[in-house]
Amino acid sequence: MTPQPSTRPQDNPVTVIGLGPMGLALAEALLKNGHPTTVWNRTPEKARDLVARGARLAASAADAVAAGPLTVVCLKDYATLYEVLDPAGGAPAGRTLVNLNSGTPNEAHAAASWAAERGVAYLDGAVMVPPPLVGDPGSVFLYSGPREVFDAHRVTLASLGDPRHLGSGPGLAVLHNAALLGLMYATMNGFLHATALVGSAGVPAADFADLAVNRFLPTVVDATLVEQAPDLDAGHYPGDLGTLHMNLNALEHIALTCEEQGVHTAQPRLMREIAARAIEDGHGASNYLAVFEVFKKAAVPDAR
């Protein structure tokens, strides 16, 4: 049976490697919650404030990972992870690495194999909040890898935020990270483009934001997506309240309005093209969510 960590933070020491803005926030949250915290960074000066608050500065990466059972790594990417830890021998056998780099699922799988070859338990992870929100109980942190490894360190990881275990596949955390960030950028681009469109008529962004974000999105978009998400899994897109043909007409009007107002047209044109592709694939009588079938397929060159 895997030993359970103590609920007393002082019994659960942690090492943080990488002291960029996020790494600093991680270490600060651990210190604030009473964990004995060791830190290491290639630029030691970044640890000055943490040391003043009680952190121990390791002399080397090898010293850092040897300091305790759990090391949280927050570096630029997977290549930097290997660059830092390979000269240190990876980590002593029996230790656990929690890697909070960004990257791809294939890179996460490779890192899990790299850790297993060295006898190191491994969790891949993703931080879904900016540095100022690290340590807030509601801040979401995603983890993937062996459940028993996650459970053994859950109490400590909870000092950083709300720890969500997504499954044993090591690539699940970075996959969710890419998906959620893609959603964030698409949503922000949609808002910015819409704001530019009404701004072409002199509408202040603050006025439009109240209407769009506080009124329109929660009622029309958010509730619809949650309610109809099961239909995506079932491939069920009833067009009783509006067909994809009707939505294509609306998308055409959006693109034409942008042209008339002198606003960037690439984004609405792309949305129009995706809807048209779904109709060509036989989903014209379905509702707009049928474009999900287009997104599930790898993109191919348009031969038209």
mmCIF file of C-alpha atoms in Angstrom:
data_model
loop_
_atom_site.group_PDB
_atom_site.id
_atom_site.type_symbol
_atom_site.label_atom_id
_atom_site.label_comp_id
_atom_site.label_asym_id
_atom_site.label_seq_id
_atom_site.Cartn_x
_atom_site.Cartn_y
_atom_site.Cartn_z
ATOM 1 C CA MET A 1 0.000 0.000 0.000
ATOM 2 C CA THR A 2 1.283 3.465 -0.901
ATOM 3 C CA PRO A 3 2.037 5.444 2.271
ATOM 4 C CA GLN A 4 -0.264 8.408 2.788
ATOM 5 C CA PRO A 5 1.328 11.848 3.158
ATOM 6 C CA SER A 6 0.936 13.696 6.383
ATOM 7 C CA THR A 7 -1.738 16.357 6.502
ATOM 8 C CA ARG A 8 0.787 18.581 8.295
ATOM 9 C CA PRO A 9 2.595 20.702 5.647
ATOM 10 C CA GLN A 10 5.790 20.729 7.713
ATOM 11 C CA ASP A 11 6.003 16.962 7.191
ATOM 12 C CA ASN A 12 5.833 17.258 3.395
ATOM 13 C CA PRO A 13 8.967 18.959 2.023
ATOM 14 C CA VAL A 14 8.938 20.078 -1.603
ATOM 15 C CA THR A 15 11.547 21.182 -4.121
ATOM 16 C CA VAL A 16 10.776 23.695 -6.863
ATOM 17 C CA ILE A 17 13.074 23.829 -9.893
ATOM 18 C CA GLY A 18 12.657 26.828 -12.173
ATOM 19 C CA LEU A 19 11.970 30.289 -10.757
ATOM 20 C CA GLY A 20 10.316 32.168 -13.562
ATOM 21 C CA PRO A 21 7.110 34.031 -12.662
ATOM 22 C CA MET A 22 5.145 30.781 -12.296
ATOM 23 C CA GLY A 23 7.894 28.925 -10.440
ATOM 24 C CA LEU A 24 8.229 31.789 -7.993
ATOM 25 C CA ALA A 25 4.479 31.733 -7.391
ATOM 26 C CA LEU A 26 4.570 27.960 -6.782
ATOM 27 C CA ALA A 27 7.375 28.255 -4.252
ATOM 28 C CA GLU A 28 5.700 31.186 -2.499
ATOM 29 C CA ALA A 29 2.452 29.220 -2.144
ATOM 30 C CA LEU A 30 4.276 26.211 -0.694
ATOM 31 C CA LEU A 31 6.138 28.379 1.800
ATOM 32 C CA LYS A 32 2.941 30.182 2.760
ATOM 33 C CA ASN A 33 1.305 26.836 3.473
ATOM 34 C CA GLY A 34 4.159 25.723 5.707
ATOM 35 C CA HIS A 35 6.013 23.261 3.489
ATOM 36 C CA PRO A 36 9.791 23.063 3.928
ATOM 37 C CA THR A 37 10.751 24.305 0.464
ATOM 38 C CA THR A 38 13.993 23.879 -1.439
ATOM 39 C CA VAL A 39 14.491 25.870 -4.643
ATOM 40 C CA TRP A 40 16.947 25.888 -7.510
ATOM 41 C CA ASN A 41 17.336 28.084 -10.553
ATOM 42 C CA ARG A 42 20.100 28.546 -13.069
ATOM 43 C CA THR A 43 20.115 32.194 -12.004
ATOM 44 C CA PRO A 44 20.399 31.908 -8.197
ATOM 45 C CA GLU A 45 19.632 35.594 -7.633
ATOM 46 C CA LYS A 46 15.967 34.911 -8.417
ATOM 47 C CA ALA A 47 15.732 32.932 -5.182
ATOM 48 C CA ARG A 48 16.815 35.836 -2.951
ATOM 49 C CA ASP A 49 13.322 36.785 -1.725
ATOM 50 C CA LEU A 50 12.305 33.162 -1.268
ATOM 51 C CA VAL A 51 15.386 32.469 0.849
ATOM 52 C CA ALA A 52 14.556 35.497 2.956
ATOM 53 C CA ARG A 53 11.150 33.913 3.607
ATOM 54 C CA GLY A 54 12.646 30.611 4.672
ATOM 55 C CA ALA A 55 13.336 28.640 1.503
ATOM 56 C CA ARG A 56 16.565 26.702 1.132
ATOM 57 C CA LEU A 57 18.592 27.418 -2.001
ATOM 58 C CA ALA A 58 20.138 24.229 -3.379
ATOM 59 C CA ALA A 59 23.671 24.389 -4.718
ATOM 60 C CA SER A 60 22.795 22.319 -7.791
ATOM 61 C CA ALA A 61 19.882 20.644 -9.505
ATOM 62 C CA ALA A 62 21.096 17.310 -8.146
ATOM 63 C CA ASP A 63 21.119 18.721 -4.626
ATOM 64 C CA ALA A 64 17.627 20.096 -5.171
ATOM 65 C CA VAL A 65 15.984 16.855 -6.241
ATOM 66 C CA ALA A 66 17.765 14.945 -3.487
ATOM 67 C CA ALA A 67 16.349 17.291 -0.831
ATOM 68 C CA GLY A 68 12.978 15.595 -0.507
ATOM 69 C CA PRO A 69 10.486 13.121 -1.934
ATOM 70 C CA LEU A 70 8.721 15.555 -4.293
ATOM 71 C CA THR A 71 10.166 17.909 -6.905
ATOM 72 C CA VAL A 72 7.968 20.290 -8.857
ATOM 73 C CA VAL A 73 9.593 21.334 -12.128
ATOM 74 C CA CYS A 74 8.439 24.531 -13.841
ATOM 75 C CA LEU A 75 10.739 25.179 -16.786
ATOM 76 C CA LYS A 76 10.275 26.447 -20.330
ATOM 77 C CA ASP A 77 9.737 23.101 -22.037
ATOM 78 C CA TYR A 78 10.610 19.412 -22.001
ATOM 79 C CA ALA A 79 13.974 19.982 -23.644
ATOM 80 C CA THR A 80 14.934 22.248 -20.747
ATOM 81 C CA LEU A 81 13.763 19.591 -18.284
ATOM 82 C CA TYR A 82 16.271 17.125 -19.737
ATOM 83 C CA GLU A 83 18.952 19.790 -20.004
ATOM 84 C CA VAL A 84 18.648 20.570 -16.293
ATOM 85 C CA LEU A 85 18.072 17.107 -14.848
ATOM 86 C CA ASP A 86 20.102 14.795 -17.082
ATOM 87 C CA PRO A 87 23.448 16.131 -15.775
ATOM 88 C CA ALA A 88 22.022 15.601 -12.293
ATOM 89 C CA GLY A 89 21.307 11.972 -13.097
ATOM 90 C CA GLY A 90 17.593 12.688 -13.408
ATOM 91 C CA ALA A 91 16.572 12.232 -9.773
ATOM 92 C CA PRO A 92 17.343 9.716 -7.065
ATOM 93 C CA ALA A 93 15.284 6.540 -7.357
ATOM 94 C CA GLY A 94 12.130 6.632 -5.284
ATOM 95 C CA ARG A 95 11.575 10.343 -5.831
ATOM 96 C CA THR A 96 8.594 11.897 -7.603
ATOM 97 C CA LEU A 97 8.748 14.546 -10.311
ATOM 98 C CA VAL A 98 5.756 16.735 -11.095
ATOM 99 C CA ASN A 99 6.423 18.457 -14.388
ATOM 100 C CA LEU A 100 4.504 21.671 -15.075
ATOM 101 C CA ASN A 101 6.098 22.569 -18.396
ATOM 102 C CA SER A 102 3.951 23.240 -21.426
ATOM 103 C CA GLY A 103 4.255 21.049 -24.495
ATOM 104 C CA THR A 104 2.494 18.264 -26.360
ATOM 105 C CA PRO A 105 1.082 14.845 -25.393
ATOM 106 C CA ASN A 106 3.886 13.051 -27.256
ATOM 107 C CA GLU A 107 6.453 15.016 -25.251
ATOM 108 C CA ALA A 108 4.664 14.094 -22.025
ATOM 109 C CA HIS A 109 4.736 10.389 -22.915
ATOM 110 C CA ALA A 110 8.449 10.638 -23.698
ATOM 111 C CA ALA A 111 9.115 12.372 -20.369
ATOM 112 C CA ALA A 112 7.204 9.671 -18.483
ATOM 113 C CA SER A 113 9.347 7.010 -20.173
ATOM 114 C CA TRP A 114 12.491 9.005 -19.393
ATOM 115 C CA ALA A 115 11.507 9.146 -15.720
ATOM 116 C CA ALA A 116 10.592 5.446 -15.578
ATOM 117 C CA GLU A 117 14.015 4.501 -16.945
ATOM 118 C CA ARG A 118 15.526 6.286 -13.943
ATOM 119 C CA GLY A 119 13.208 4.766 -11.358
ATOM 120 C CA VAL A 120 11.431 8.076 -10.787
ATOM 121 C CA ALA A 121 7.659 8.393 -10.303
ATOM 122 C CA TYR A 122 6.255 10.987 -12.694
ATOM 123 C CA LEU A 123 3.213 13.204 -13.037
ATOM 124 C CA ASP A 124 2.694 15.581 -15.912
ATOM 125 C CA GLY A 125 0.725 18.690 -15.164
ATOM 126 C CA ALA A 126 -0.626 22.027 -16.298
ATOM 127 C CA VAL A 127 -1.350 25.239 -14.414
ATOM 128 C CA MET A 128 -4.631 26.767 -15.583
ATOM 129 C CA VAL A 129 -4.288 30.141 -13.835
ATOM 130 C CA PRO A 130 -1.849 33.079 -13.988
ATOM 131 C CA PRO A 131 0.837 33.358 -11.271
ATOM 132 C CA PRO A 132 -1.120 35.739 -8.985
ATOM 133 C CA LEU A 133 -3.827 33.083 -8.512
ATOM 134 C CA VAL A 134 -1.478 30.246 -7.536
ATOM 135 C CA GLY A 135 -2.332 29.139 -3.999
ATOM 136 C CA ASP A 136 -6.007 30.055 -4.283
ATOM 137 C CA PRO A 137 -8.093 26.978 -3.371
ATOM 138 C CA GLY A 138 -10.236 27.490 -6.471
ATOM 139 C CA SER A 139 -7.336 27.652 -8.925
ATOM 140 C CA VAL A 140 -7.329 24.598 -11.178
ATOM 141 C CA PHE A 141 -4.205 22.481 -11.614
ATOM 142 C CA LEU A 142 -4.364 19.510 -13.989
ATOM 143 C CA TYR A 143 -2.372 16.310 -13.480
ATOM 144 C CA SER A 144 -2.041 13.028 -15.348
ATOM 145 C CA GLY A 145 -0.098 9.880 -14.593
ATOM 146 C CA PRO A 146 -0.424 7.006 -12.123
ATOM 147 C CA ARG A 147 -3.272 7.541 -9.698
ATOM 148 C CA GLU A 148 -1.289 6.185 -6.787
ATOM 149 C CA VAL A 149 1.444 8.776 -7.371
ATOM 150 C CA PHE A 150 -1.118 11.567 -7.486
ATOM 151 C CA ASP A 151 -2.834 10.314 -4.331
ATOM 152 C CA ALA A 152 0.480 10.096 -2.473
ATOM 153 C CA HIS A 153 1.113 13.811 -3.015
ATOM 154 C CA ARG A 154 -2.399 15.207 -3.303
ATOM 155 C CA VAL A 155 -2.242 16.950 0.082
ATOM 156 C CA THR A 156 0.890 18.825 -0.966
ATOM 157 C CA LEU A 157 -0.402 19.635 -4.445
ATOM 158 C CA ALA A 158 -3.554 21.084 -2.882
ATOM 159 C CA SER A 159 -1.366 23.851 -1.409
ATOM 160 C CA LEU A 160 -1.010 25.157 -4.973
ATOM 161 C CA GLY A 161 -4.692 25.074 -5.870
ATOM 162 C CA ASP A 162 -7.433 22.607 -6.765
ATOM 163 C CA PRO A 163 -5.677 19.439 -8.029
ATOM 164 C CA ARG A 164 -7.575 17.559 -10.765
ATOM 165 C CA HIS A 165 -6.390 14.088 -11.763
ATOM 166 C CA LEU A 166 -7.419 13.433 -15.377
ATOM 167 C CA GLY A 167 -6.270 9.843 -15.772
ATOM 168 C CA SER A 168 -3.260 7.587 -15.972
ATOM 169 C CA GLY A 169 -2.204 8.587 -19.487
ATOM 170 C CA PRO A 170 0.726 10.986 -19.065
ATOM 171 C CA GLY A 171 -0.359 13.157 -22.004
ATOM 172 C CA LEU A 172 -3.841 13.980 -20.707
ATOM 173 C CA ALA A 173 -2.844 17.086 -18.748
ATOM 174 C CA VAL A 174 -1.060 18.814 -21.631
ATOM 175 C CA LEU A 175 -3.837 17.714 -24.004
ATOM 176 C CA HIS A 176 -6.430 19.421 -21.790
ATOM 177 C CA ASN A 177 -4.103 22.408 -21.461
ATOM 178 C CA ALA A 178 -3.907 22.809 -25.240
ATOM 179 C CA ALA A 179 -7.666 22.390 -25.579
ATOM 180 C CA LEU A 180 -8.510 24.902 -22.853
ATOM 181 C CA LEU A 181 -5.978 27.459 -24.060
ATOM 182 C CA GLY A 182 -7.290 27.015 -27.602
ATOM 183 C CA LEU A 183 -10.765 27.730 -26.239
ATOM 184 C CA MET A 184 -9.442 30.773 -24.400
ATOM 185 C CA TYR A 185 -7.730 32.241 -27.462
ATOM 186 C CA ALA A 186 -10.689 31.509 -29.738
ATOM 187 C CA THR A 187 -13.036 33.139 -27.226
ATOM 188 C CA MET A 188 -10.796 36.184 -26.792
ATOM 189 C CA ASN A 189 -10.379 36.540 -30.550
ATOM 190 C CA GLY A 190 -14.135 36.288 -30.986
ATOM 191 C CA PHE A 191 -14.695 39.015 -28.414
ATOM 192 C CA LEU A 192 -11.938 41.256 -29.801
ATOM 193 C CA HIS A 193 -13.199 40.868 -33.360
ATOM 194 C CA ALA A 194 -16.791 41.589 -32.307
ATOM 195 C CA THR A 195 -15.635 44.629 -30.348
ATOM 196 C CA ALA A 196 -13.749 45.889 -33.393
ATOM 197 C CA LEU A 197 -16.864 45.401 -35.511
ATOM 198 C CA VAL A 198 -19.165 47.484 -33.297
ATOM 199 C CA GLY A 199 -16.273 49.855 -32.662
ATOM 200 C CA SER A 200 -16.326 50.684 -36.362
ATOM 201 C CA ALA A 201 -19.537 52.566 -35.542
ATOM 202 C CA GLY A 202 -18.053 54.273 -32.506
ATOM 203 C CA VAL A 203 -19.436 51.913 -29.841
ATOM 204 C CA PRO A 204 -17.157 51.967 -26.749
ATOM 205 C CA ALA A 205 -15.584 48.640 -25.852
ATOM 206 C CA ALA A 206 -16.773 48.933 -22.242
ATOM 207 C CA ASP A 207 -20.406 49.280 -23.331
ATOM 208 C CA PHE A 208 -20.167 46.306 -25.665
ATOM 209 C CA ALA A 209 -18.359 44.165 -23.083
ATOM 210 C CA ASP A 210 -21.230 44.519 -20.639
ATOM 211 C CA LEU A 211 -23.732 43.399 -23.267
ATOM 212 C CA ALA A 212 -21.580 40.620 -24.738
ATOM 213 C CA VAL A 213 -19.902 39.128 -21.666
ATOM 214 C CA ASN A 214 -22.428 39.778 -18.915
ATOM 215 C CA ARG A 215 -25.642 39.312 -20.905
ATOM 216 C CA PHE A 216 -25.280 37.489 -24.216
ATOM 217 C CA LEU A 217 -22.634 34.809 -23.597
ATOM 218 C CA PRO A 218 -23.995 33.359 -20.311
ATOM 219 C CA THR A 219 -27.553 33.097 -21.633
ATOM 220 C CA VAL A 220 -27.085 32.128 -25.262
ATOM 221 C CA VAL A 221 -23.715 30.391 -25.434
ATOM 222 C CA ASP A 222 -22.650 29.003 -22.043
ATOM 223 C CA ALA A 223 -25.949 27.343 -21.146
ATOM 224 C CA THR A 224 -26.356 25.904 -24.637
ATOM 225 C CA LEU A 225 -22.924 24.274 -24.653
ATOM 226 C CA VAL A 226 -23.341 22.601 -21.272
ATOM 227 C CA GLU A 227 -26.859 21.420 -22.073
ATOM 228 C CA GLN A 228 -25.993 20.039 -25.507
ATOM 229 C CA ALA A 229 -22.542 18.586 -24.743
ATOM 230 C CA PRO A 230 -23.968 15.021 -24.468
ATOM 231 C CA ASP A 231 -25.195 15.390 -28.050
ATOM 232 C CA LEU A 232 -21.596 15.814 -29.193
ATOM 233 C CA ASP A 233 -20.692 12.402 -27.786
ATOM 234 C CA ALA A 234 -23.817 10.888 -29.369
ATOM 235 C CA GLY A 235 -23.363 12.581 -32.751
ATOM 236 C CA HIS A 236 -26.922 13.873 -32.411
ATOM 237 C CA TYR A 237 -27.539 17.328 -33.907
ATOM 238 C CA PRO A 238 -31.295 17.903 -34.308
ATOM 239 C CA GLY A 239 -32.062 20.932 -36.464
ATOM 240 C CA ASP A 240 -35.562 21.584 -35.159
ATOM 241 C CA LEU A 241 -34.703 25.063 -33.858
ATOM 242 C CA GLY A 242 -32.276 26.027 -36.588
ATOM 243 C CA THR A 243 -30.337 24.244 -39.309
ATOM 244 C CA LEU A 244 -26.768 24.585 -40.447
ATOM 245 C CA HIS A 245 -28.074 26.095 -43.696
ATOM 246 C CA MET A 246 -29.672 28.866 -41.616
ATOM 247 C CA ASN A 247 -26.453 29.394 -39.686
ATOM 248 C CA LEU A 248 -24.436 29.597 -42.898
ATOM 249 C CA ASN A 249 -26.703 32.440 -43.975
ATOM 250 C CA ALA A 250 -25.931 34.264 -40.703
ATOM 251 C CA LEU A 251 -22.195 33.662 -41.113
ATOM 252 C CA GLU A 252 -22.385 35.075 -44.637
ATOM 253 C CA HIS A 253 -24.017 38.227 -43.286
ATOM 254 C CA ILE A 254 -21.308 38.568 -40.622
ATOM 255 C CA ALA A 255 -18.583 38.378 -43.265
ATOM 256 C CA LEU A 256 -20.359 40.897 -45.498
ATOM 257 C CA THR A 257 -20.877 43.277 -42.573
ATOM 258 C CA CYS A 258 -17.164 43.142 -41.778
ATOM 259 C CA GLU A 259 -16.376 43.995 -45.396
ATOM 260 C CA GLU A 260 -18.786 46.932 -45.329
ATOM 261 C CA GLN A 261 -17.360 48.246 -42.049
ATOM 262 C CA GLY A 262 -13.727 47.817 -43.072
ATOM 263 C CA VAL A 263 -12.991 45.251 -40.338
ATOM 264 C CA HIS A 264 -10.714 42.223 -40.673
ATOM 265 C CA THR A 265 -12.616 39.455 -42.475
ATOM 266 C CA ALA A 266 -10.391 36.368 -42.166
ATOM 267 C CA GLN A 267 -12.018 35.087 -38.965
ATOM 268 C CA PRO A 268 -15.646 35.217 -40.148
ATOM 269 C CA ARG A 269 -14.624 33.793 -43.521
ATOM 270 C CA LEU A 270 -12.996 30.834 -41.788
ATOM 271 C CA MET A 271 -16.144 30.205 -39.726
ATOM 272 C CA ARG A 272 -18.196 30.368 -42.921
ATOM 273 C CA GLU A 273 -15.884 27.890 -44.644
ATOM 274 C CA ILE A 274 -16.111 25.420 -41.744
ATOM 275 C CA ALA A 275 -19.918 25.549 -41.785
ATOM 276 C CA ALA A 276 -19.943 25.104 -45.558
ATOM 277 C CA ARG A 277 -17.696 22.059 -45.208
ATOM 278 C CA ALA A 278 -20.108 20.522 -42.690
ATOM 279 C CA ILE A 279 -22.983 21.081 -45.124
ATOM 280 C CA GLU A 280 -20.983 19.445 -47.930
ATOM 281 C CA ASP A 281 -20.483 16.483 -45.592
ATOM 282 C CA GLY A 282 -24.253 16.042 -45.325
ATOM 283 C CA HIS A 283 -25.099 18.004 -42.172
ATOM 284 C CA GLY A 284 -27.130 20.829 -43.723
ATOM 285 C CA ALA A 285 -30.329 19.861 -41.890
ATOM 286 C CA SER A 286 -28.509 19.517 -38.560
ATOM 287 C CA ASN A 287 -27.947 22.292 -36.046
ATOM 288 C CA TYR A 288 -24.722 24.285 -35.843
ATOM 289 C CA LEU A 289 -23.045 21.856 -33.447
ATOM 290 C CA ALA A 290 -22.631 19.473 -36.398
ATOM 291 C CA VAL A 291 -19.456 21.384 -37.287
ATOM 292 C CA PHE A 292 -18.013 19.234 -34.484
ATOM 293 C CA GLU A 293 -17.788 16.467 -37.095
ATOM 294 C CA VAL A 294 -15.507 18.678 -39.197
ATOM 295 C CA PHE A 295 -13.259 19.488 -36.230
ATOM 296 C CA LYS A 296 -12.835 15.802 -35.353
ATOM 297 C CA LYS A 297 -11.128 15.129 -38.674
ATOM 298 C CA ALA A 298 -7.594 16.045 -39.667
ATOM 299 C CA ALA A 299 -7.537 19.002 -42.008
ATOM 300 C CA VAL A 300 -6.915 18.208 -45.660
ATOM 301 C CA PRO A 301 -5.968 20.623 -48.453
ATOM 302 C CA ASP A 302 -9.008 22.185 -50.068
ATOM 303 C CA ALA A 303 -9.109 20.844 -53.611
ATOM 304 C CA ARG A 304 -11.976 23.044 -54.717
#
